[in-house]
mmCIF file of C-alpha atoms in Angstrom:
data_model
loop_
_atom_site.group_PDB
_atom_site.id
_atom_site.type_symbol
_atom_site.label_atom_id
_atom_site.label_comp_id
_atom_site.label_asym_id
_atom_site.label_seq_id
_atom_site.Cartn_x
_atom_site.Cartn_y
_atom_site.Cartn_z
ATOM 1 C CA MET Q 1 0.000 0.000 0.000
ATOM 2 C CA MET Q 2 1.219 3.488 -0.786
ATOM 3 C CA LYS Q 3 2.541 5.598 2.081
ATOM 4 C CA GLU Q 4 -0.082 8.270 1.429
ATOM 5 C CA THR Q 5 -2.872 5.742 1.549
ATOM 6 C CA ILE Q 6 -1.507 4.238 4.750
ATOM 7 C CA ASN Q 7 -1.125 7.589 6.455
ATOM 8 C CA GLN Q 8 -4.567 8.689 5.370
ATOM 9 C CA GLN Q 9 -5.944 5.544 6.992
ATOM 10 C CA ILE Q 10 -4.000 6.298 10.171
ATOM 11 C CA SER Q 11 -5.290 9.865 10.141
ATOM 12 C CA ALA Q 12 -8.884 8.652 9.890
ATOM 13 C CA LEU Q 13 -8.247 5.930 12.472
ATOM 14 C CA MET Q 14 -7.114 8.370 15.135
ATOM 15 C CA ASP Q 15 -10.219 10.439 14.445
ATOM 16 C CA GLY Q 16 -12.449 7.415 14.961
ATOM 17 C CA GLU Q 17 -13.772 7.761 11.437
ATOM 18 C CA LEU Q 18 -13.292 4.191 10.247
ATOM 19 C CA GLY Q 19 -15.876 1.437 10.271
ATOM 20 C CA ASP Q 20 -15.224 -1.729 12.267
ATOM 21 C CA ASN Q 21 -13.592 -3.651 9.429
ATOM 22 C CA GLU Q 22 -11.523 -0.695 8.265
ATOM 23 C CA GLN Q 23 -10.458 -0.015 11.811
ATOM 24 C CA GLN Q 24 -9.333 -3.588 12.280
ATOM 25 C CA THR Q 25 -7.306 -3.419 9.077
ATOM 26 C CA ALA Q 26 -5.777 -0.079 10.062
ATOM 27 C CA ILE Q 27 -4.783 -1.381 13.500
ATOM 28 C CA ASP Q 28 -3.191 -4.455 11.927
ATOM 29 C CA MET Q 29 -1.233 -2.134 9.682
ATOM 30 C CA LEU Q 30 -0.306 0.116 12.573
ATOM 31 C CA ILE Q 31 1.061 -2.741 14.631
ATOM 32 C CA ASP Q 32 3.157 -4.081 11.777
ATOM 33 C CA ASP Q 33 4.228 -1.050 9.780
ATOM 34 C CA LYS Q 34 6.982 1.298 11.018
ATOM 35 C CA LEU Q 35 5.902 4.119 8.730
ATOM 36 C CA ALA Q 36 2.362 3.887 10.006
ATOM 37 C CA GLN Q 37 3.698 4.020 13.574
ATOM 38 C CA LYS Q 38 5.708 7.091 12.698
ATOM 39 C CA ALA Q 39 2.626 8.829 11.300
ATOM 40 C CA TRP Q 40 0.627 7.802 14.376
ATOM 41 C CA ALA Q 41 3.241 9.365 16.659
ATOM 42 C CA GLU Q 42 3.618 12.545 14.609
ATOM 43 C CA TYR Q 43 -0.103 13.125 14.227
ATOM 44 C CA HIS Q 44 -0.675 12.661 17.944
ATOM 45 C CA LEU Q 45 2.157 15.034 18.736
ATOM 46 C CA ILE Q 46 0.514 17.617 16.483
ATOM 47 C CA ARG Q 47 -2.864 16.998 18.110
ATOM 48 C CA HIS Q 48 -1.398 17.445 21.552
ATOM 49 C CA ALA Q 49 0.403 20.649 20.572
ATOM 50 C CA LEU Q 50 -2.710 22.202 19.037
ATOM 51 C CA GLN Q 51 -4.893 21.272 21.978
ATOM 52 C CA GLN Q 52 -2.288 22.436 24.468
ATOM 53 C CA SER Q 53 -1.971 25.760 22.694
ATOM 54 C CA ALA Q 54 -5.744 26.219 22.677
ATOM 55 C CA GLN Q 55 -5.909 25.209 26.321
ATOM 56 C CA GLU Q 56 -3.234 27.696 27.329
ATOM 57 C CA LYS Q 57 -5.053 30.471 25.577
ATOM 58 C CA GLY Q 58 -8.196 29.439 27.441
ATOM 59 C CA SER Q 59 -6.247 29.254 30.684
ATOM 60 C CA LEU Q 60 -5.107 32.836 30.283
ATOM 61 C CA SER Q 61 -8.637 34.134 30.095
ATOM 62 C CA HIS Q 62 -9.476 31.838 32.994
ATOM 63 C CA ARG Q 63 -6.713 33.405 35.069
ATOM 64 C CA HIS Q 64 -8.165 36.818 34.391
ATOM 65 C CA LYS Q 65 -11.435 35.640 35.872
ATOM 66 C CA ILE Q 66 -9.790 34.564 39.108
ATOM 67 C CA GLN Q 67 -7.213 37.256 39.751
ATOM 68 C CA PRO Q 68 -9.556 40.205 40.283
ATOM 69 C CA PHE Q 69 -11.312 38.244 43.000
ATOM 70 C CA LEU Q 70 -8.124 37.525 44.875
ATOM 71 C CA HIS Q 71 -7.066 41.195 45.204
ATOM 72 C CA ILE Q 72 -3.635 40.202 46.406
ATOM 73 C CA PRO Q 73 -1.076 42.862 47.238
ATOM 74 C CA ALA Q 74 2.116 42.010 45.403
ATOM 75 C CA ALA Q 75 4.148 41.775 48.589
ATOM 76 C CA ASN Q 76 1.657 39.822 50.679
ATOM 77 C CA HIS Q 77 2.601 36.281 49.717
ATOM 78 C CA SER Q 78 1.482 34.562 52.885
ATOM 79 C CA ARG Q 79 -2.003 35.975 52.719
ATOM 80 C CA TRP Q 80 -2.188 35.064 49.077
ATOM 81 C CA LEU Q 81 -1.044 31.533 49.763
ATOM 82 C CA ALA Q 82 -3.755 31.073 52.362
ATOM 83 C CA THR Q 83 -6.317 32.302 49.881
ATOM 84 C CA ALA Q 84 -4.974 30.064 47.149
ATOM 85 C CA ALA Q 85 -5.110 27.059 49.448
ATOM 86 C CA ALA Q 86 -8.656 27.926 50.368
ATOM 87 C CA VAL Q 87 -9.687 28.272 46.767
ATOM 88 C CA VAL Q 88 -8.197 24.902 45.892
ATOM 89 C CA VAL Q 89 -9.930 23.287 48.854
ATOM 90 C CA VAL Q 90 -13.224 24.678 47.629
ATOM 91 C CA PHE Q 91 -12.468 23.402 44.146
ATOM 92 C CA ILE Q 92 -11.858 19.971 45.595
ATOM 93 C CA LEU Q 93 -14.949 19.970 47.754
ATOM 94 C CA TRP Q 94 -16.880 21.119 44.753
ATOM 95 C CA GLY Q 95 -15.309 18.361 42.663
ATOM 96 C CA ILE Q 96 -15.986 15.639 45.214
ATOM 97 C CA TRP Q 97 -19.518 16.869 45.640
ATOM 98 C CA HIS Q 98 -20.136 16.713 41.910
ATOM 99 C CA GLY Q 99 -18.065 13.584 41.453
ATOM 100 C CA ALA Q 100 -20.172 11.527 43.829
ATOM 101 C CA GLY Q 101 -23.004 11.155 41.413
ATOM 102 C CA ASN Q 102 -21.705 12.168 38.037
ATOM 103 C CA LYS Q 103 -18.458 11.159 36.410
ATOM 104 C CA SER Q 104 -19.072 13.183 33.295
ATOM 105 C CA THR Q 105 -17.508 16.622 33.073
ATOM 106 C CA ALA Q 106 -19.565 17.565 30.048
ATOM 107 C CA ASN Q 107 -22.200 19.466 31.991
ATOM 108 C CA MET Q 108 -20.022 20.883 34.708
ATOM 109 C CA PRO Q 109 -20.444 24.597 35.257
ATOM 110 C CA SER Q 110 -17.516 26.790 34.413
ATOM 111 C CA LEU Q 111 -15.412 27.956 37.331
ATOM 112 C CA GLN Q 112 -16.653 31.179 38.817
ATOM 113 C CA ALA Q 113 -14.483 32.876 41.368
ATOM 114 C CA GLU Q 114 -17.554 34.445 42.923
ATOM 115 C CA ASN Q 115 -18.588 31.009 44.138
ATOM 116 C CA VAL Q 116 -15.534 30.622 46.287
ATOM 117 C CA ILE Q 117 -15.949 30.999 50.022
ATOM 118 C CA VAL Q 118 -12.754 31.472 51.957
ATOM 119 C CA ASN Q 119 -13.162 29.552 55.155
ATOM 120 C CA VAL Q 120 -9.881 27.713 55.577
ATOM 121 C CA GLU Q 121 -7.288 28.700 58.100
ATOM 122 C CA HIS Q 122 -4.009 30.078 56.937
ATOM 123 C CA ASN Q 123 -1.423 27.389 56.392
ATOM 124 C CA SER Q 124 1.802 28.841 55.142
ATOM 125 C CA ASP Q 125 3.283 25.362 54.675
ATOM 126 C CA ASN Q 126 1.071 24.755 51.716
ATOM 127 C CA MET Q 127 3.088 26.319 48.969
ATOM 128 C CA LEU Q 128 0.233 26.529 46.539
ATOM 129 C CA THR Q 129 0.828 29.132 43.936
ATOM 130 C CA ALA Q 130 -1.066 31.037 41.331
ATOM 131 C CA GLN Q 131 0.415 28.783 38.736
ATOM 132 C CA ASN Q 132 -0.829 25.744 40.612
ATOM 133 C CA LEU Q 133 -4.206 27.281 41.054
ATOM 134 C CA THR Q 134 -4.790 28.132 37.454
ATOM 135 C CA GLU Q 135 -3.188 24.999 36.063
ATOM 136 C CA ILE Q 136 -4.272 22.325 38.472
ATOM 137 C CA ALA Q 137 -7.883 23.366 38.691
ATOM 138 C CA PRO Q 138 -8.523 23.128 34.926
ATOM 139 C CA ALA Q 139 -6.707 19.801 34.886
ATOM 140 C CA MET Q 140 -8.948 18.578 37.615
ATOM 141 C CA LEU Q 141 -11.978 19.712 35.723
ATOM 142 C CA GLN Q 142 -10.888 17.996 32.572
ATOM 143 C CA ASP Q 143 -10.192 14.667 34.111
ATOM 144 C CA SER Q 144 -12.583 12.347 35.778
ATOM 145 C CA SER Q 145 -13.997 13.787 38.949
ATOM 146 C CA THR Q 146 -13.151 10.597 40.801
ATOM 147 C CA TYR Q 147 -9.564 11.788 40.878
ATOM 148 C CA TYR Q 148 -10.160 15.144 42.456
ATOM 149 C CA GLN Q 149 -9.475 13.954 45.930
ATOM 150 C CA GLN Q 150 -6.206 12.295 44.976
ATOM 151 C CA SER Q 151 -5.119 15.349 43.035
ATOM 152 C CA TYR Q 152 -5.846 17.518 45.999
ATOM 153 C CA ARG Q 153 -3.840 15.476 48.447
ATOM 154 C CA TYR Q 154 -0.994 15.442 46.049
ATOM 155 C CA SER Q 155 -1.184 19.141 45.408
ATOM 156 C CA VAL Q 156 -1.219 20.149 49.012
ATOM 157 C CA ASP Q 157 0.896 17.552 50.720
ATOM 158 C CA MET Q 158 3.625 16.776 48.296
ATOM 159 C CA ASP Q 159 7.007 18.277 48.952
ATOM 160 C CA GLY Q 160 7.551 18.444 45.226
ATOM 161 C CA LEU Q 161 5.122 21.293 44.866
ATOM 162 C CA LYS Q 162 7.284 23.573 46.926
ATOM 163 C CA GLN Q 163 9.597 23.995 44.020
ATOM 164 C CA VAL Q 164 6.905 25.591 41.903
ATOM 165 C CA SER Q 165 6.944 29.325 42.179
ATOM 166 C CA TYR Q 166 4.909 32.241 41.030
ATOM 167 C CA SER Q 167 6.174 35.649 40.188
ATOM 168 C CA PHE Q 168 3.874 38.556 40.849
ATOM 169 C CA GLU Q 169 3.744 40.727 37.805
ATOM 170 C CA MET L 1 -12.822 13.557 19.487
ATOM 171 C CA ASP L 2 -15.884 11.717 20.597
ATOM 172 C CA GLU L 3 -15.057 9.813 23.761
ATOM 173 C CA ASN L 4 -16.773 6.656 22.545
ATOM 174 C CA ASN L 5 -14.681 6.650 19.394
ATOM 175 C CA ASP L 6 -11.562 7.180 21.448
ATOM 176 C CA ASN L 7 -12.484 4.287 23.703
ATOM 177 C CA ARG L 8 -13.263 2.109 20.718
ATOM 178 C CA ILE L 9 -9.753 2.501 19.342
ATOM 179 C CA ASP L 10 -8.062 2.305 22.734
ATOM 180 C CA PHE L 11 -9.974 -0.805 23.706
ATOM 181 C CA ALA L 12 -9.097 -2.455 20.402
ATOM 182 C CA LEU L 13 -5.416 -1.722 21.067
ATOM 183 C CA ILE L 14 -5.678 -2.968 24.651
ATOM 184 C CA GLU L 15 -7.258 -6.168 23.405
ATOM 185 C CA ARG L 16 -4.347 -6.679 21.056
ATOM 186 C CA ALA L 17 -1.847 -5.898 23.803
ATOM 187 C CA LYS L 18 -3.515 -8.471 26.020
ATOM 188 C CA GLN L 19 -3.072 -10.961 23.216
ATOM 189 C CA ASN L 20 0.645 -10.602 23.668
ATOM 190 C CA GLU L 21 1.233 -7.881 21.103
ATOM 191 C CA PRO L 22 3.238 -5.343 23.109
ATOM 192 C CA GLN L 23 3.445 -3.014 20.120
ATOM 193 C CA ALA L 24 -0.242 -2.280 20.658
ATOM 194 C CA PHE L 25 0.548 -1.007 24.155
ATOM 195 C CA ASN L 26 3.380 1.036 22.727
ATOM 196 C CA LEU L 27 0.900 2.743 20.404
ATOM 197 C CA LEU L 28 -1.289 3.642 23.358
ATOM 198 C CA PHE L 29 1.707 5.005 25.183
ATOM 199 C CA VAL L 30 2.725 7.073 22.170
ATOM 200 C CA LYS L 31 -0.820 8.385 21.916
ATOM 201 C CA TYR L 32 -1.034 9.535 25.528
ATOM 202 C CA ARG L 33 2.506 10.190 26.648
ATOM 203 C CA HIS L 34 2.526 13.914 25.906
ATOM 204 C CA ARG L 35 -0.710 14.398 27.792
ATOM 205 C CA LEU L 36 0.570 12.319 30.672
ATOM 206 C CA MET L 37 3.873 14.204 30.816
ATOM 207 C CA ARG L 38 2.073 17.507 30.754
ATOM 208 C CA ILE L 39 -0.140 16.549 33.659
ATOM 209 C CA LEU L 40 2.845 15.309 35.623
ATOM 210 C CA SER L 41 4.700 18.515 34.832
ATOM 211 C CA ARG L 42 1.945 20.453 36.588
ATOM 212 C CA PHE L 43 2.775 18.646 39.796
ATOM 213 C CA ILE L 44 6.477 18.055 39.391
ATOM 214 C CA ASN L 45 8.927 20.714 38.382
ATOM 215 C CA ASP L 46 12.001 18.584 37.915
ATOM 216 C CA LYS L 47 12.246 16.919 34.508
ATOM 217 C CA SER L 48 14.191 13.950 35.760
ATOM 218 C CA GLU L 49 11.519 13.329 38.383
ATOM 219 C CA ILE L 50 8.811 13.575 35.733
ATOM 220 C CA GLU L 51 10.781 11.031 33.804
ATOM 221 C CA ASP L 52 11.069 8.694 36.773
ATOM 222 C CA VAL L 53 7.380 8.873 37.591
ATOM 223 C CA ALA L 54 6.428 8.404 33.944
ATOM 224 C CA GLN L 55 8.655 5.372 33.636
ATOM 225 C CA GLU L 56 7.211 3.782 36.704
ATOM 226 C CA THR L 57 3.725 4.595 35.480
ATOM 227 C CA LEU L 58 4.465 2.914 32.187
ATOM 228 C CA ILE L 59 5.776 -0.191 33.888
ATOM 229 C CA LYS L 60 2.893 -0.402 36.333
ATOM 230 C CA ALA L 61 0.334 0.149 33.593
ATOM 231 C CA TYR L 62 1.856 -2.519 31.420
ATOM 232 C CA LYS L 63 1.972 -4.932 34.291
ATOM 233 C CA ALA L 64 -1.621 -4.165 35.293
ATOM 234 C CA LEU L 65 -3.002 -4.307 31.767
ATOM 235 C CA PRO L 66 -4.488 -7.808 32.163
ATOM 236 C CA ASP L 67 -6.668 -6.349 34.932
ATOM 237 C CA PHE L 68 -8.001 -3.520 32.798
ATOM 238 C CA ASN L 69 -11.716 -4.314 32.552
ATOM 239 C CA TYR L 70 -12.913 -1.667 30.097
ATOM 240 C CA ASP L 71 -15.164 0.093 32.606
ATOM 241 C CA SER L 72 -13.308 3.379 32.251
ATOM 242 C CA ALA L 73 -11.393 5.242 29.593
ATOM 243 C CA PHE L 74 -7.830 4.045 29.207
ATOM 244 C CA PHE L 75 -6.392 7.464 29.963
ATOM 245 C CA SER L 76 -8.417 7.793 33.165
ATOM 246 C CA TRP L 77 -6.990 4.461 34.238
ATOM 247 C CA LEU L 78 -3.491 5.523 33.259
ATOM 248 C CA TYR L 79 -3.950 8.863 35.001
ATOM 249 C CA ARG L 80 -4.896 7.141 38.243
ATOM 250 C CA ILE L 81 -1.795 4.979 38.053
ATOM 251 C CA ALA L 82 0.351 8.039 37.358
ATOM 252 C CA ILE L 83 -1.035 10.013 40.296
ATOM 253 C CA ASN L 84 -0.666 7.074 42.664
ATOM 254 C CA THR L 85 2.834 6.491 41.390
ATOM 255 C CA ALA L 86 3.746 10.143 41.882
ATOM 256 C CA HIS L 87 2.283 10.087 45.352
ATOM 257 C CA SER L 88 4.199 7.029 46.496
ATOM 258 C CA TYR L 89 7.308 8.213 44.666
ATOM 259 C CA PHE L 90 7.561 11.349 46.738
ATOM 260 C CA ARG L 91 6.268 9.739 49.866
ATOM 261 C CA THR L 92 9.082 7.282 49.924
ATOM 262 C CA LYS L 93 11.611 9.666 48.410
ATOM 263 C CA ALA L 94 12.738 6.786 46.320
ATOM 264 C CA ARG L 95 14.074 8.860 43.491
ATOM 265 C CA HIS L 96 15.990 6.118 41.798
ATOM 266 C CA THR L 97 14.009 3.012 42.472
ATOM 267 C CA HIS L 98 12.591 1.119 39.573
ATOM 268 C CA LEU L 99 10.671 -2.088 39.416
ATOM 269 C CA SER L 100 12.658 -5.025 38.276
ATOM 270 C CA LEU L 101 11.984 -5.704 34.639
ATOM 271 C CA SER L 102 12.331 -9.391 35.326
ATOM 272 C CA ASP L 103 9.131 -9.183 37.385
ATOM 273 C CA LEU L 104 7.110 -7.846 34.516
ATOM 274 C CA SER L 105 5.225 -9.712 31.924
ATOM 275 C CA VAL L 106 1.793 -9.388 30.380
ATOM 276 C CA GLY L 107 2.076 -12.856 28.984
ATOM 277 C CA GLU L 108 4.873 -15.325 29.099
ATOM 278 C CA ASP L 109 6.765 -13.898 26.197
ATOM 279 C CA ASN L 110 10.143 -12.639 27.308
ATOM 280 C CA ASP L 111 10.151 -10.215 24.401
ATOM 281 C CA ASN L 112 7.971 -8.012 26.583
ATOM 282 C CA ASP L 113 10.946 -7.286 28.788
ATOM 283 C CA ASP L 114 12.864 -6.111 25.776
ATOM 284 C CA PHE L 115 9.931 -3.973 24.800
ATOM 285 C CA LEU L 116 9.818 -2.279 28.196
ATOM 286 C CA GLN L 117 13.538 -1.806 28.293
ATOM 287 C CA GLN L 118 13.348 -0.163 24.896
ATOM 288 C CA ARG L 119 10.556 2.153 26.042
ATOM 289 C CA LEU L 120 12.555 3.178 29.087
ATOM 290 C CA THR L 121 15.539 3.896 26.898
ATOM 291 C CA ASP L 122 13.391 5.903 24.517
ATOM 292 C CA SER L 123 12.272 8.266 27.253
ATOM 293 C CA SER L 124 15.657 8.587 28.891
ATOM 294 C CA ASN L 125 16.184 12.047 27.511
ATOM 295 C CA PRO L 126 14.041 14.613 29.352
ATOM 296 C CA GLU L 127 13.866 16.688 26.211
ATOM 297 C CA SER L 128 11.981 13.864 24.584
ATOM 298 C CA ILE L 129 9.422 13.835 27.361
ATOM 299 C CA VAL L 130 8.094 17.331 27.564
ATOM 300 C CA MET L 131 7.480 18.707 24.143
ATOM 301 C CA SER L 132 10.023 21.337 23.364
ATOM 302 C CA GLN L 133 9.090 24.929 22.864
ATOM 303 C CA GLU L 134 10.695 24.741 19.459
ATOM 304 C CA ILE L 135 8.378 21.984 18.298
ATOM 305 C CA ALA L 136 5.344 23.801 19.642
ATOM 306 C CA GLN L 137 6.347 26.991 17.869
ATOM 307 C CA THR L 138 7.062 25.135 14.645
ATOM 308 C CA ILE L 139 3.640 23.546 14.724
ATOM 309 C CA GLU L 140 2.006 26.892 15.335
ATOM 310 C CA LYS L 141 3.915 28.476 12.477
ATOM 311 C CA ALA L 142 3.061 25.566 10.193
ATOM 312 C CA MET L 143 -0.599 26.009 11.085
ATOM 313 C CA ASN L 144 -0.436 29.605 9.977
ATOM 314 C CA THR L 145 0.967 28.647 6.594
ATOM 315 C CA LEU L 146 -1.709 26.072 5.830
ATOM 316 C CA PRO L 147 -4.190 26.796 3.068
ATOM 317 C CA GLU L 148 -7.329 28.184 4.660
ATOM 318 C CA LYS L 149 -9.528 25.164 3.960
ATOM 319 C CA LEU L 150 -7.010 22.771 5.476
ATOM 320 C CA LYS L 151 -6.529 25.010 8.476
ATOM 321 C CA GLN L 152 -10.250 25.261 9.057
ATOM 322 C CA ALA L 153 -10.663 21.492 8.816
ATOM 323 C CA ILE L 154 -7.923 20.626 11.284
ATOM 324 C CA ILE L 155 -8.994 23.294 13.783
ATOM 325 C CA LEU L 156 -12.555 22.048 13.728
ATOM 326 C CA ARG L 157 -11.245 18.517 14.184
ATOM 327 C CA GLU L 158 -8.509 18.953 16.797
ATOM 328 C CA ILE L 159 -9.637 21.988 18.756
ATOM 329 C CA ASP L 160 -13.398 21.776 18.470
ATOM 330 C CA GLY L 161 -13.541 17.988 18.288
ATOM 331 C CA LEU L 162 -16.058 17.871 15.473
ATOM 332 C CA SER L 163 -16.678 14.739 13.434
ATOM 333 C CA TYR L 164 -15.943 14.599 9.730
ATOM 334 C CA GLU L 165 -19.672 14.721 9.069
ATOM 335 C CA GLU L 166 -20.078 17.894 11.115
ATOM 336 C CA ILE L 167 -17.078 19.511 9.458
ATOM 337 C CA ALA L 168 -18.442 18.574 6.042
ATOM 338 C CA GLN L 169 -21.673 20.374 6.841
ATOM 339 C CA ILE L 170 -19.844 23.490 7.983
ATOM 340 C CA ALA L 171 -17.478 23.500 5.015
ATOM 341 C CA SER L 172 -20.198 22.476 2.545
ATOM 342 C CA CYS L 173 -18.154 19.683 1.089
ATOM 343 C CA PRO L 174 -18.231 15.854 1.013
ATOM 344 C CA VAL L 175 -16.984 13.870 4.013
ATOM 345 C CA GLY L 176 -14.249 12.389 1.829
ATOM 346 C CA THR L 177 -12.937 15.874 1.176
ATOM 347 C CA VAL L 178 -12.795 16.589 4.896
ATOM 348 C CA ARG L 179 -10.890 13.372 5.459
ATOM 349 C CA SER L 180 -8.412 14.335 2.780
ATOM 350 C CA ARG L 181 -8.011 17.907 4.039
ATOM 351 C CA ILE L 182 -7.317 16.801 7.592
ATOM 352 C CA TYR L 183 -4.800 14.241 6.432
ATOM 353 C CA HIS L 184 -3.003 16.778 4.235
ATOM 354 C CA ALA L 185 -2.991 19.346 7.016
ATOM 355 C CA ARG L 186 -1.374 16.824 9.345
ATOM 356 C CA GLU L 187 1.148 15.829 6.741
ATOM 357 C CA MET L 188 2.113 19.422 5.981
ATOM 358 C CA ILE L 189 2.665 20.144 9.657
ATOM 359 C CA ALA L 190 4.493 16.852 10.162
ATOM 360 C CA GLN L 191 6.920 17.748 7.399
ATOM 361 C CA LYS L 192 7.901 20.856 9.325
ATOM 362 C CA ILE L 193 8.580 19.090 12.606
ATOM 363 C CA ARG L 194 10.374 16.041 11.264
ATOM 364 C CA PRO L 195 13.778 17.766 11.144
ATOM 365 C CA LEU L 196 13.360 18.600 14.839
ATOM 366 C CA LEU L 197 12.560 15.079 15.867
ATOM 367 C CA ASP L 198 15.120 12.451 16.524
ATOM 368 C CA ASN L 199 16.792 11.367 13.311
ATOM 369 C CA ASP L 200 17.154 7.860 14.598
ATOM 370 C CA GLU L 201 13.682 6.669 13.797
ATOM 371 C CA SER L 202 14.252 3.158 15.044
ATOM 372 C CA LYS L 203 15.000 4.580 18.461
ATOM 373 C CA ARG L 204 12.229 7.116 18.694
ATOM 374 C CA TRP L 205 9.416 5.200 17.104
#
C-alpha cells in the first residue's frame, strides 16, 4: 500500500472515522508497519500541541477571571497563599460533591471565582501558587472527577510542589 | 474527538496488547505520553523526576493491563496509576528506584521485557518527554501557513472535536474531502517538525 494511503488511513483511524472492518485493518497495519507508527506518533504530537496551545489560551482568560477576586497585594505572599489554598480546597470539595453522582464533566459549570468561600485557616506550609491554582484546577476539571481527591492530596501535601513558584507581575 | 470513538480505538489496542502484542501497548503510550507528561509537569517541576514517575507509570500500567476491565477510559486508568505512582514516589523519596523488569510480563513472552527496556531507553532524555518549545512553535507556524480550507478542517477537528460529518456540513463539502483535508494538514505540519525530531527513527518510534 502506498505511504499516502496508509497515512490517510491512520489519520482517519485516530479520528475514529473508520468502520469496524476498516479499523481492524488499520490497527493491523499500525502494529506491523513502522511508517504507520511514525505517522501515528507525529499526528498525535501535532494533536497534543494544538490542543495544548488552545488550552493555554483558554487558561489565560481563565486566570483573568480569578485574579480580580483575589485582590492580592504584590508583597503579601502569605495571605495570598492562604487564599490560594482555600480556593483549591473549595475546588476539591466542589469536585468531590459533583463527582459523587456524576463522572461526566460535560455538563459541569464553568469555574466562577464568585462562588468561592474562603473559610480555611491560613497554612503557610502549603506552597500553593497562582500557577498551581490556574493549572491544576482546569486539569482537575478535565479529568474524571473521581480523581479530584487524589489530586488535591498530592497538590497540598507533596514536597515536590514547593519547588513551583509564582512571580507577581 | 468523541469519547466513545476514542475508547473504541483504545480498547481495540488494549485487546491486542492483552493478546501478547506489546506493540499495541506502545501505540497507546505514544498516543497519551505527551498528555501524561504535561499533567505530571503540573505537579512536578524537575524533569528527571517527571521522567522517573512516567517510567514507573508505564511499567505499572503494562503490568496491570491484564486487569483492565474496560469500565473506564484508558487514559483515566493511566492517570490514576500516574497520580498514585507520583504520590508514592515522593512519599518514599525513592528517586531512583525502579521495578525489576524481570518481574514484569503481560504474557509469558520474554520479548515483553525487551519492549519495556526499549521504552525506558526511549524516554531517557528529558527533552523527549516534555514537548520542546521549538516543536510547539514550529507547529504553530506551520498552522499559519496552511491553506485556509485545510486550516479550518484541522482546527474544527482537533480543537473543536467535530466529526468529519459535522465539518463537512460546515465546510459544505463531502466527508471524503474533509478526510483528505485533515490528512493533508497533518502531513504538511508533520513535514515541518520532522527535522526537529530524533533522526534515529528506530530509536524514537
